[in-house]
Amino acid sequence: MPAVSKGDGMRGLAVFISDIRNCKSKEAEIKRINKELANIRSKFKGDKALDGYSKKKYVCKLLFIFLLGHDIDFGHMEAVNLLSSNRYTEKQIGYLFISVLVNSNSELIRLINNAIKNDLASRNPTFMGLALHCIASVGSREMAEAFAGEIPKVLVAGDTMDSVKQSAALCLLRLYRTSPDLVPMGDWTSRVVHLLNDQHLGVVTAATSLITTLAQKNPEEFKTSVSLAVSRLSRIVTSASTDLQDYTYYFVPAPWLSVKLLRLLQCYPPPDPAVRGRLTECLETILNKAQEPPKSKKVQHSNAKNAVLFEAISLIIHHDSEPNLLVRACNQLGQFLQHRETNLRYLALESMCTLASSEFSHEAVKTHIETVINALKTERDVSVRQRAVDLLYAMCDRSNAPQIVAEMLSYLETADYSIREEIVLKVAILAEKYAVDYTWYVDTILNLIRIAGDYVSEEVWYRVIQIVINRDDVQGYAAKTVFEALQAPACHENLVKVGGYILGEFGNLIAGDPRSSPLIQFNLLHSKFHLCSVPTRALLLSTYIKFVNLFPEVKPTIQDVLRSDSQLRNADVELQQRAVEYLRLSTVASTDILATVLEEMPPFPERESSILAKLKKKKGPSTVTDLEDTKRERSVDVNGGPEPAPASTSAMSTPSPSADLLGLGAAPAAPAGPPPSSGGGGLLVDVFSDSASVVAPLAPGSEDNFARFVCKNNGVLFENQLLQIGLKSEFRQNLGRMFIFYGNKTSTQFLNFTPTLICSDDLQPNLNLQTKPVDPTVEGGAQVQQVVNIECVSDFTEAPVLNIQFRYGGTFQNVSVQLPITLNKFFQPTEMASQDFFQRWKQLSNPQQEVQNIFKAKHPMDTEVTKAKIIGFGSALLEEVDPNPANFVGAGIIHTKTTQIGCLLRLEPNLQAQMYRLTLRTSKEAVSQRLCELLSAQF
């Protein structure tokens, strides 16, 4: 073994580290460090020039001192000088010191950048590697500005060594993640894709990581990577472990590369048939290997094998186009549900939640219901139990709803406190959604309040009251059931609220029974009065005055209660006012006036369940699916459905190739509708009629409903006595997909039902829309769905109009509403540090780039609501950026087919004046103006 040279040993550093370790106290350590710092400072300032070895040694000591937690304020120039050395060890220490201690604002950054440029140009692979590692470690915006154009050239150069290509790919990935706007797309992108065919698997692995990240924001640039990724994946999964010895991990060939390739394929919809066949073979091979006996008992083998398997299952779920693969994936996951490894059980439950929403695998998932219920009862890990609850919720349909709801209620009695509220919401949603018999629904909700009353939010008991009021057939049963429930010695306050409301409205329906006479009902409720909080007492007082109207015989008794000092002189002003006003009303008003003022509550308008909205807010919109809609249209998937796409019904709506990302090229082939007539006035899609009928003006209230959708994607867009129009939409970059639900609220058929999308002449070039036809007959009480695929070509200000024409009972109906497709829907949120934000803010300082609006608040100025609206608007909400913590700051990028437009916003509330100042800066004046108009209307 050769002797260690002077350049490699650095004995002085070893002695110094030993001295520090031998210090008996903190004071001794500080004293030794100060002595060493003084020595190093004198060496650096001395007349005698230091050789490379000495500089390296002293810089190493400074680095060690810094890592111990002490400030270093000198030595930076010596480290920069080491970068010009031709010795690897000296250059390495120089780069290490710079990576750790030099910040992006340093005056030395220009010298450092020059040294890095020299090393990148040297073609010495070792020096190039050090320079690339330094760029990636610092990763600042300044580094990106200096080298984002150079690194792609290094990456695709023909004479670059494999190790340097790896470093260049990962370095470019780091810069793209920190400053995506500074990494230019160009000719190099197509050459990077071909790195997937490289002989060196290390280069392929690094390139795959880079391409996956780039493809998420620029799918069109990298769509050719799909066939190459499938080809490379095929070679890996069909090879023996001995074929890839250097990249085989515990008998699993190239597991990390396999996972990355599978993840890359999830950026795109199912490929062309030829490529799809080869991909299907790969996925089948991976599923087959999962069934083989393990080649090693070590945990590393099973971890690597299962990592590839779960990523393959994720791809199968993403494509949702191969029934055989989906069912096989479900069966494989079912085996993991009883595996002894907790992590595998968790991942299996999580993946099966997604499988439950596919029409091909839903029934296969349901076969595991007993196993999932058993997991709910016996699992020791709360996170696994929570996933079991999620899976039961996802697999629920009309056939198994009573069983699943009963099991959830049973589990609720012993469930962890952290997940009780979520279970309560899910039980309430399932009970409402799949209630064939609404008496079962009432029993379920009352049982829910009894078991977990503290976790039953207002939305839940509000909802049961809405449903009881809207359904005549269940009102008597609800009154009887709630009356019986209130007779328990201890009732939860939420049960008292429900009981007070229902008996106040429908107590007369059970008053004929001597066991529930009016006086008994009143006494039962009043016995709970003193135990309740102020809001509940206020509700009960309202119930009492309703009783005065319903049951004149108990009027004196109720007047005595209202007249008592505890009510008329109550310390709470709300209770006192109610008691005084109700007493006066019962005394002076005639029977007719009482009946008018206290008449039964009218039916509530149907809207999106507030419980479902609360669950979406709690879990996030992407994790909660609308069960009925999902089960009805499982074949439609926002990432590309299994069927091929319809022919466009208008030449003007032909999508670009990038539209295929959201499956715009993936829906069942249908005959194209007739071409629009020459006088169509901007008609984009007219699915059924031969000529466009007269379009009705916008329906009353349409503009208000449109404004509500600026910061949300789901809900009811329009509703009258005949028709309800609901929306669900998702957007990604410049593409989107909108599901429009038309509900017939009557018992009579709608005939010649014709929905038409209309774009003005100004809007047509900027927005491509493509639609699937709907059935021209809508049965009474039925709902039909229409899918609209959207592509934003350029920025726009107007919105398309949805015109619906149909015949109802022989009468022609014509309704028009604005479709809420607004520019902010194509926002992608961007996280930025405070320094980057204000630097960009100053760059957008031209008067044409800024739009400001000062306006009066139209709604209560609630901080959390404001945050939710800014996030719903599409931008990232940047915390701790503005010096004033009361202000709100956001950033994002508007994606169109032709360009990307960065956007910064600042909202300054003035609580005292009840006013806002909204400032928007973008690189395009029209975009700033439009976004400002849209967002200002939300506050």
Short mmCIF file of C-alpha atoms in Angstrom, two decimals, residues 288-667:
data_model
loop_
_atom_site.label_atom_id
_atom_site.label_comp_id
_atom_site.label_asym_id
_atom_site.label_seq_id
_atom_site.Cartn_x
_atom_site.Cartn_y
_atom_site.Cartn_z
CA ASN A 288 -46.31 -11.98 -12.49
CA LYS A 289 -43.00 -11.46 -10.70
CA ALA A 290 -44.91 -10.31 -7.61
CA GLN A 291 -46.47 -13.78 -7.45
CA GLU A 292 -43.13 -15.56 -7.61
CA PRO A 293 -41.52 -16.80 -4.39
CA PRO A 294 -38.93 -14.32 -3.06
CA LYS A 295 -35.32 -14.89 -4.12
CA SER A 296 -34.07 -13.55 -0.80
CA LYS A 297 -35.48 -13.35 2.71
CA LYS A 298 -33.89 -9.97 3.32
CA VAL A 299 -36.14 -6.95 3.67
CA GLN A 300 -34.17 -5.02 1.03
CA HIS A 301 -35.29 -7.53 -1.60
CA SER A 302 -38.98 -7.22 -0.76
CA ASN A 303 -38.74 -3.42 -0.49
CA ALA A 304 -37.20 -3.05 -3.95
CA LYS A 305 -39.61 -5.55 -5.50
CA ASN A 306 -42.66 -3.91 -3.93
CA ALA A 307 -41.50 -0.39 -4.87
CA VAL A 308 -41.60 -1.37 -8.55
CA LEU A 309 -44.91 -3.20 -8.09
CA PHE A 310 -46.70 -0.28 -6.42
CA GLU A 311 -45.47 2.18 -9.03
CA ALA A 312 -46.69 -0.19 -11.75
CA ILE A 313 -50.10 -0.34 -10.04
CA SER A 314 -50.15 3.46 -9.88
CA LEU A 315 -49.59 3.57 -13.64
CA ILE A 316 -52.36 1.00 -14.23
CA ILE A 317 -54.74 3.11 -12.13
CA HIS A 318 -53.64 6.28 -13.91
CA HIS A 319 -54.37 4.85 -17.36
CA ASP A 320 -57.62 3.17 -16.20
CA SER A 321 -57.95 1.51 -19.59
CA GLU A 322 -57.07 -2.17 -19.17
CA PRO A 323 -59.78 -4.08 -17.25
CA ASN A 324 -57.61 -7.19 -16.91
CA LEU A 325 -54.69 -5.28 -15.41
CA LEU A 326 -56.95 -3.32 -13.05
CA VAL A 327 -58.54 -6.48 -11.68
CA ARG A 328 -55.16 -8.18 -11.34
CA ALA A 329 -53.79 -5.13 -9.53
CA CYS A 330 -56.78 -5.22 -7.20
CA ASN A 331 -56.25 -8.91 -6.43
CA GLN A 332 -52.55 -8.31 -5.79
CA LEU A 333 -53.35 -5.48 -3.40
CA GLY A 334 -55.93 -7.70 -1.73
CA GLN A 335 -53.16 -10.14 -0.82
CA PHE A 336 -51.24 -7.30 0.82
CA LEU A 337 -54.21 -6.39 3.02
CA GLN A 338 -53.30 -9.28 5.34
CA HIS A 339 -49.53 -8.96 5.03
CA ARG A 340 -47.56 -8.83 8.28
CA GLU A 341 -45.74 -5.66 7.15
CA THR A 342 -47.72 -2.59 8.26
CA ASN A 343 -46.39 -0.34 5.49
CA LEU A 344 -47.58 -2.77 2.82
CA ARG A 345 -51.06 -2.90 4.33
CA TYR A 346 -51.18 0.90 4.39
CA LEU A 347 -50.06 1.24 0.75
CA ALA A 348 -52.49 -1.47 -0.38
CA LEU A 349 -55.44 0.30 1.28
CA GLU A 350 -54.38 3.63 -0.19
CA SER A 351 -54.08 2.25 -3.75
CA MET A 352 -57.38 0.38 -3.50
CA CYS A 353 -59.12 3.67 -2.64
CA THR A 354 -58.22 4.86 -6.13
CA LEU A 355 -59.10 1.55 -7.76
CA ALA A 356 -62.58 1.74 -6.22
CA SER A 357 -63.43 4.66 -8.53
CA SER A 358 -62.77 2.67 -11.73
CA GLU A 359 -65.69 0.90 -13.38
CA PHE A 360 -63.44 -2.02 -14.24
CA SER A 361 -62.16 -2.74 -10.75
CA HIS A 362 -64.93 -1.44 -8.48
CA GLU A 363 -66.60 -4.82 -8.13
CA ALA A 364 -63.23 -6.51 -7.54
CA VAL A 365 -62.50 -4.04 -4.73
CA LYS A 366 -65.88 -4.78 -3.13
CA THR A 367 -64.95 -8.46 -2.74
CA HIS A 368 -62.43 -7.43 -0.05
CA ILE A 369 -65.00 -5.66 2.13
CA GLU A 370 -64.78 -8.18 4.97
CA THR A 371 -60.98 -7.93 5.07
CA VAL A 372 -61.16 -4.14 5.20
CA ILE A 373 -63.77 -4.20 7.96
CA ASN A 374 -61.57 -6.60 9.90
CA ALA A 375 -58.62 -4.23 9.44
CA LEU A 376 -60.75 -1.43 10.83
CA LYS A 377 -61.39 -3.46 13.96
CA THR A 378 -58.01 -5.08 14.56
CA GLU A 379 -55.29 -2.77 13.17
CA ARG A 380 -53.01 -1.30 15.82
CA ASP A 381 -51.73 1.57 13.67
CA VAL A 382 -54.16 4.52 13.53
CA SER A 383 -52.96 5.61 10.06
CA VAL A 384 -53.82 2.17 8.64
CA ARG A 385 -57.25 2.33 10.28
CA GLN A 386 -57.81 5.72 8.71
CA ARG A 387 -56.97 4.34 5.26
CA ALA A 388 -59.42 1.48 5.92
CA VAL A 389 -62.14 4.08 6.62
CA ASP A 390 -61.22 5.85 3.37
CA LEU A 391 -61.46 2.60 1.42
CA LEU A 392 -64.85 1.68 2.90
CA TYR A 393 -66.07 5.13 1.92
CA ALA A 394 -64.71 4.73 -1.63
CA MET A 395 -66.14 1.23 -2.19
CA CYS A 396 -69.60 2.14 -0.87
CA ASP A 397 -72.57 1.96 -3.23
CA ARG A 398 -76.28 1.23 -2.89
CA SER A 399 -75.72 -2.50 -2.52
CA ASN A 400 -73.49 -2.32 0.55
CA ALA A 401 -74.25 1.11 2.06
CA PRO A 402 -76.22 -0.20 5.10
CA GLN A 403 -73.42 -2.66 5.99
CA ILE A 404 -70.62 -0.10 5.60
CA VAL A 405 -72.48 2.62 7.50
CA ALA A 406 -73.27 0.17 10.31
CA GLU A 407 -69.61 -0.89 10.56
CA MET A 408 -68.42 2.74 10.59
CA LEU A 409 -70.89 3.57 13.36
CA SER A 410 -69.73 0.56 15.32
CA TYR A 411 -66.09 1.57 14.92
CA LEU A 412 -66.88 5.17 15.80
CA GLU A 413 -67.52 4.23 19.43
CA THR A 414 -63.85 3.25 19.89
CA ALA A 415 -62.22 5.28 17.09
CA ASP A 416 -59.23 7.51 17.71
CA TYR A 417 -60.16 11.07 18.51
CA SER A 418 -58.03 12.37 15.64
CA ILE A 419 -60.22 10.75 12.96
CA ARG A 420 -63.67 10.84 14.57
CA GLU A 421 -64.82 14.04 12.89
CA GLU A 422 -63.83 12.70 9.48
CA ILE A 423 -65.71 9.43 10.08
CA VAL A 424 -68.78 11.38 11.19
CA LEU A 425 -68.73 13.40 7.96
CA LYS A 426 -68.33 10.28 5.83
CA VAL A 427 -71.14 8.42 7.59
CA ALA A 428 -73.42 11.44 7.14
CA ILE A 429 -72.57 11.69 3.42
CA LEU A 430 -73.05 7.97 2.75
CA ALA A 431 -76.30 7.83 4.70
CA GLU A 432 -77.71 10.71 2.67
CA LYS A 433 -76.37 9.60 -0.69
CA TYR A 434 -77.53 6.01 -0.56
CA ALA A 435 -80.71 6.39 1.51
CA VAL A 436 -83.43 4.45 -0.28
CA ASP A 437 -85.59 4.68 2.83
CA TYR A 438 -85.20 8.05 4.55
CA THR A 439 -86.34 6.61 7.87
CA TRP A 440 -83.03 4.73 7.82
CA TYR A 441 -81.26 8.01 7.17
CA VAL A 442 -82.92 9.68 10.17
CA ASP A 443 -82.10 6.71 12.41
CA THR A 444 -78.49 6.75 11.23
CA ILE A 445 -77.94 10.46 11.90
CA LEU A 446 -79.57 10.33 15.33
CA ASN A 447 -77.42 7.32 16.16
CA LEU A 448 -74.42 9.28 14.91
CA ILE A 449 -75.22 12.15 17.27
CA ARG A 450 -75.70 9.72 20.15
CA ILE A 451 -72.35 8.00 19.59
CA ALA A 452 -70.17 10.95 18.67
CA GLY A 453 -72.14 14.10 19.37
CA ASP A 454 -69.06 16.18 20.13
CA TYR A 455 -67.74 15.52 16.63
CA VAL A 456 -71.00 16.20 14.77
CA SER A 457 -70.46 19.58 13.16
CA GLU A 458 -73.20 22.07 12.44
CA GLU A 459 -73.17 21.04 8.77
CA VAL A 460 -74.34 17.54 9.71
CA TRP A 461 -77.36 18.49 11.81
CA TYR A 462 -78.22 21.36 9.45
CA ARG A 463 -78.32 18.83 6.63
CA VAL A 464 -80.63 16.36 8.37
CA ILE A 465 -83.07 19.22 9.08
CA GLN A 466 -82.95 20.32 5.42
CA ILE A 467 -83.72 16.80 4.24
CA VAL A 468 -86.57 16.27 6.74
CA ILE A 469 -88.15 19.62 5.76
CA ASN A 470 -87.83 18.83 2.04
CA ARG A 471 -89.38 15.33 2.31
CA ASP A 472 -93.00 15.09 3.47
CA ASP A 473 -92.87 11.30 3.77
CA VAL A 474 -90.30 11.31 6.57
CA GLN A 475 -91.45 14.26 8.70
CA GLY A 476 -93.80 12.32 11.00
CA TYR A 477 -91.25 9.55 11.51
CA ALA A 478 -88.51 12.07 12.25
CA ALA A 479 -90.67 13.83 14.85
CA LYS A 480 -91.56 10.53 16.54
CA THR A 481 -87.96 9.26 16.51
CA VAL A 482 -86.41 12.44 17.82
CA PHE A 483 -89.07 12.66 20.55
CA GLU A 484 -88.17 9.16 21.72
CA ALA A 485 -84.44 9.92 21.56
CA LEU A 486 -84.88 13.02 23.75
CA GLN A 487 -86.35 10.90 26.54
CA ALA A 488 -82.90 9.50 27.36
CA PRO A 489 -81.59 10.90 30.67
CA ALA A 490 -78.45 12.31 29.01
CA CYS A 491 -78.79 13.80 25.52
CA HIS A 492 -76.09 15.47 23.53
CA GLU A 493 -76.74 19.12 22.81
CA ASN A 494 -76.77 18.51 19.05
CA LEU A 495 -79.68 16.09 19.57
CA VAL A 496 -81.52 18.80 21.52
CA LYS A 497 -80.97 21.21 18.58
CA VAL A 498 -82.32 18.69 16.06
CA GLY A 499 -85.20 17.80 18.38
CA GLY A 500 -86.10 21.43 19.02
CA TYR A 501 -86.12 22.28 15.33
CA ILE A 502 -88.07 19.21 14.14
CA LEU A 503 -90.65 19.26 16.93
CA GLY A 504 -91.16 22.99 16.44
CA GLU A 505 -91.99 22.33 12.78
CA PHE A 506 -93.66 18.92 12.87
CA GLY A 507 -94.57 18.24 16.50
CA ASN A 508 -98.23 18.45 15.49
CA LEU A 509 -97.83 15.22 13.47
CA ILE A 510 -97.35 13.20 16.69
CA ALA A 511 -99.47 15.33 19.04
CA GLY A 512 -102.49 13.01 18.63
CA ASP A 513 -100.73 10.30 20.65
CA PRO A 514 -101.32 10.85 24.42
CA ARG A 515 -97.71 9.78 25.04
CA SER A 516 -96.48 12.74 22.96
CA SER A 517 -99.10 15.37 23.67
CA PRO A 518 -98.15 19.04 23.19
CA LEU A 519 -97.57 19.61 26.90
CA ILE A 520 -95.36 16.50 27.16
CA GLN A 521 -93.34 17.64 24.13
CA PHE A 522 -92.84 21.08 25.67
CA ASN A 523 -91.88 19.72 29.10
CA LEU A 524 -89.44 17.28 27.53
CA LEU A 525 -87.67 20.03 25.63
CA HIS A 526 -87.74 22.49 28.53
CA SER A 527 -86.17 19.89 30.83
CA LYS A 528 -83.03 20.15 28.66
CA PHE A 529 -83.08 23.97 28.52
CA HIS A 530 -80.92 24.74 31.56
CA LEU A 531 -78.20 22.31 30.42
CA CYS A 532 -77.69 23.90 27.01
CA SER A 533 -75.47 26.65 25.67
CA VAL A 534 -76.84 30.08 24.68
CA PRO A 535 -77.29 29.33 20.92
CA THR A 536 -79.27 26.17 21.74
CA ARG A 537 -81.42 28.02 24.28
CA ALA A 538 -82.14 30.62 21.63
CA LEU A 539 -83.27 27.86 19.24
CA LEU A 540 -85.50 26.35 21.94
CA LEU A 541 -87.17 29.71 22.59
CA SER A 542 -87.99 29.81 18.86
CA THR A 543 -89.44 26.30 19.21
CA TYR A 544 -91.61 27.46 22.12
CA ILE A 545 -93.15 30.31 20.10
CA LYS A 546 -93.77 27.81 17.27
CA PHE A 547 -95.63 25.66 19.83
CA VAL A 548 -97.83 28.67 20.65
CA ASN A 549 -98.96 28.60 17.02
CA LEU A 550 -99.20 24.80 16.71
CA PHE A 551 -100.74 24.10 20.13
CA PRO A 552 -102.86 26.97 21.57
CA GLU A 553 -103.55 24.84 24.67
CA VAL A 554 -99.95 25.22 25.90
CA LYS A 555 -99.83 28.96 25.26
CA PRO A 556 -100.25 29.97 28.96
CA THR A 557 -97.51 27.57 30.05
CA ILE A 558 -95.08 28.92 27.46
CA GLN A 559 -95.97 32.53 28.29
CA ASP A 560 -95.13 31.83 31.93
CA VAL A 561 -91.70 30.54 30.90
CA LEU A 562 -91.08 33.57 28.66
CA ARG A 563 -92.31 35.92 31.39
CA SER A 564 -89.96 34.52 34.06
CA ASP A 565 -87.11 36.68 35.34
CA SER A 566 -84.57 34.15 34.10
CA GLN A 567 -85.66 35.02 30.55
CA LEU A 568 -86.77 38.68 30.61
CA ARG A 569 -83.72 39.68 32.63
CA ASN A 570 -81.27 37.25 31.14
CA ALA A 571 -77.67 38.45 31.08
CA ASP A 572 -77.39 37.37 27.44
CA VAL A 573 -78.90 40.06 25.21
CA GLU A 574 -79.94 37.58 22.49
CA LEU A 575 -81.97 35.43 24.89
CA GLN A 576 -83.48 38.48 26.57
CA GLN A 577 -84.52 40.01 23.26
CA ARG A 578 -86.09 36.78 22.03
CA ALA A 579 -88.00 36.30 25.27
CA VAL A 580 -89.37 39.88 25.21
CA GLU A 581 -90.31 39.79 21.51
CA TYR A 582 -91.82 36.29 21.58
CA LEU A 583 -93.86 37.11 24.70
CA ARG A 584 -95.19 40.28 23.10
CA LEU A 585 -95.93 38.46 19.85
CA SER A 586 -97.89 35.74 21.66
CA THR A 587 -99.87 38.36 23.61
CA VAL A 588 -100.93 40.94 21.01
CA ALA A 589 -100.96 39.02 17.72
CA SER A 590 -104.16 37.43 16.44
CA THR A 591 -104.31 33.77 15.48
CA ASP A 592 -104.06 34.62 11.77
CA ILE A 593 -101.01 36.83 12.26
CA LEU A 594 -99.33 34.16 14.40
CA ALA A 595 -100.02 31.55 11.73
CA THR A 596 -98.51 33.81 9.06
CA VAL A 597 -95.41 34.83 11.03
CA LEU A 598 -94.76 31.32 12.36
CA GLU A 599 -95.74 29.26 9.35
CA GLU A 600 -93.88 26.08 8.50
CA MET A 601 -90.43 26.53 6.97
CA PRO A 602 -90.48 26.29 3.15
CA PRO A 603 -88.37 23.60 1.43
CA PHE A 604 -84.68 24.40 1.15
CA PRO A 605 -83.25 24.80 -2.38
CA GLU A 606 -81.14 21.80 -3.34
CA ARG A 607 -77.43 22.54 -3.56
CA GLU A 608 -74.13 20.75 -3.03
CA SER A 609 -74.17 19.03 0.34
CA SER A 610 -72.50 21.25 2.92
CA ILE A 611 -71.17 18.08 4.56
CA LEU A 612 -69.41 17.04 1.35
CA ALA A 613 -68.00 20.55 1.02
CA LYS A 614 -66.66 20.34 4.58
CA LEU A 615 -65.06 16.94 3.90
CA LYS A 616 -63.41 18.30 0.73
CA LYS A 617 -62.07 21.23 2.72
CA LYS A 618 -60.74 18.88 5.40
CA LYS A 619 -59.19 16.28 3.06
CA GLY A 620 -58.49 18.42 -0.02
CA PRO A 621 -60.57 18.42 -3.21
CA SER A 622 -58.37 15.88 -4.97
CA THR A 623 -58.93 13.23 -2.28
CA VAL A 624 -62.73 13.28 -2.09
CA THR A 625 -64.72 12.04 -5.06
CA ASP A 626 -68.40 12.58 -5.62
CA LEU A 627 -69.42 8.93 -5.31
CA GLU A 628 -72.58 8.99 -7.37
CA ASP A 629 -70.98 10.90 -10.23
CA THR A 630 -67.85 8.80 -10.14
CA LYS A 631 -69.77 5.54 -10.23
CA ARG A 632 -72.01 6.86 -13.00
CA GLU A 633 -69.14 8.02 -15.23
CA ARG A 634 -66.11 6.08 -14.06
CA SER A 635 -64.87 5.72 -17.59
CA VAL A 636 -64.15 9.43 -17.78
CA ASP A 637 -60.77 10.24 -16.28
CA VAL A 638 -59.18 13.66 -16.29
CA ASN A 639 -55.85 12.14 -17.24
CA GLY A 640 -57.18 10.33 -20.26
CA GLY A 641 -60.05 7.88 -20.46
CA PRO A 642 -59.96 4.44 -22.00
CA GLU A 643 -61.88 5.33 -25.12
CA PRO A 644 -60.74 7.21 -28.23
CA ALA A 645 -61.84 10.88 -28.62
CA PRO A 646 -64.85 12.19 -30.51
CA ALA A 647 -64.38 13.96 -33.74
CA SER A 648 -64.51 17.69 -33.26
CA THR A 649 -67.87 19.17 -34.19
CA SER A 650 -66.25 22.33 -35.44
CA ALA A 651 -63.13 23.07 -37.38
CA MET A 652 -62.49 25.93 -34.98
CA SER A 653 -62.18 23.63 -31.97
CA THR A 654 -59.51 21.26 -33.24
CA PRO A 655 -57.11 20.83 -30.33
CA SER A 656 -53.37 20.94 -30.53
CA PRO A 657 -51.38 17.76 -29.86
CA SER A 658 -50.75 18.94 -26.30
CA ALA A 659 -54.45 18.63 -25.65
CA ASP A 660 -53.96 14.87 -25.42
CA LEU A 661 -52.50 15.28 -21.91
CA LEU A 662 -55.96 15.50 -20.40
CA GLY A 663 -57.43 12.90 -22.67
CA LEU A 664 -58.74 15.34 -25.25
CA GLY A 665 -57.77 12.64 -27.67
CA ALA A 666 -59.42 9.93 -25.62
CA ALA A 667 -63.21 9.55 -25.72
#
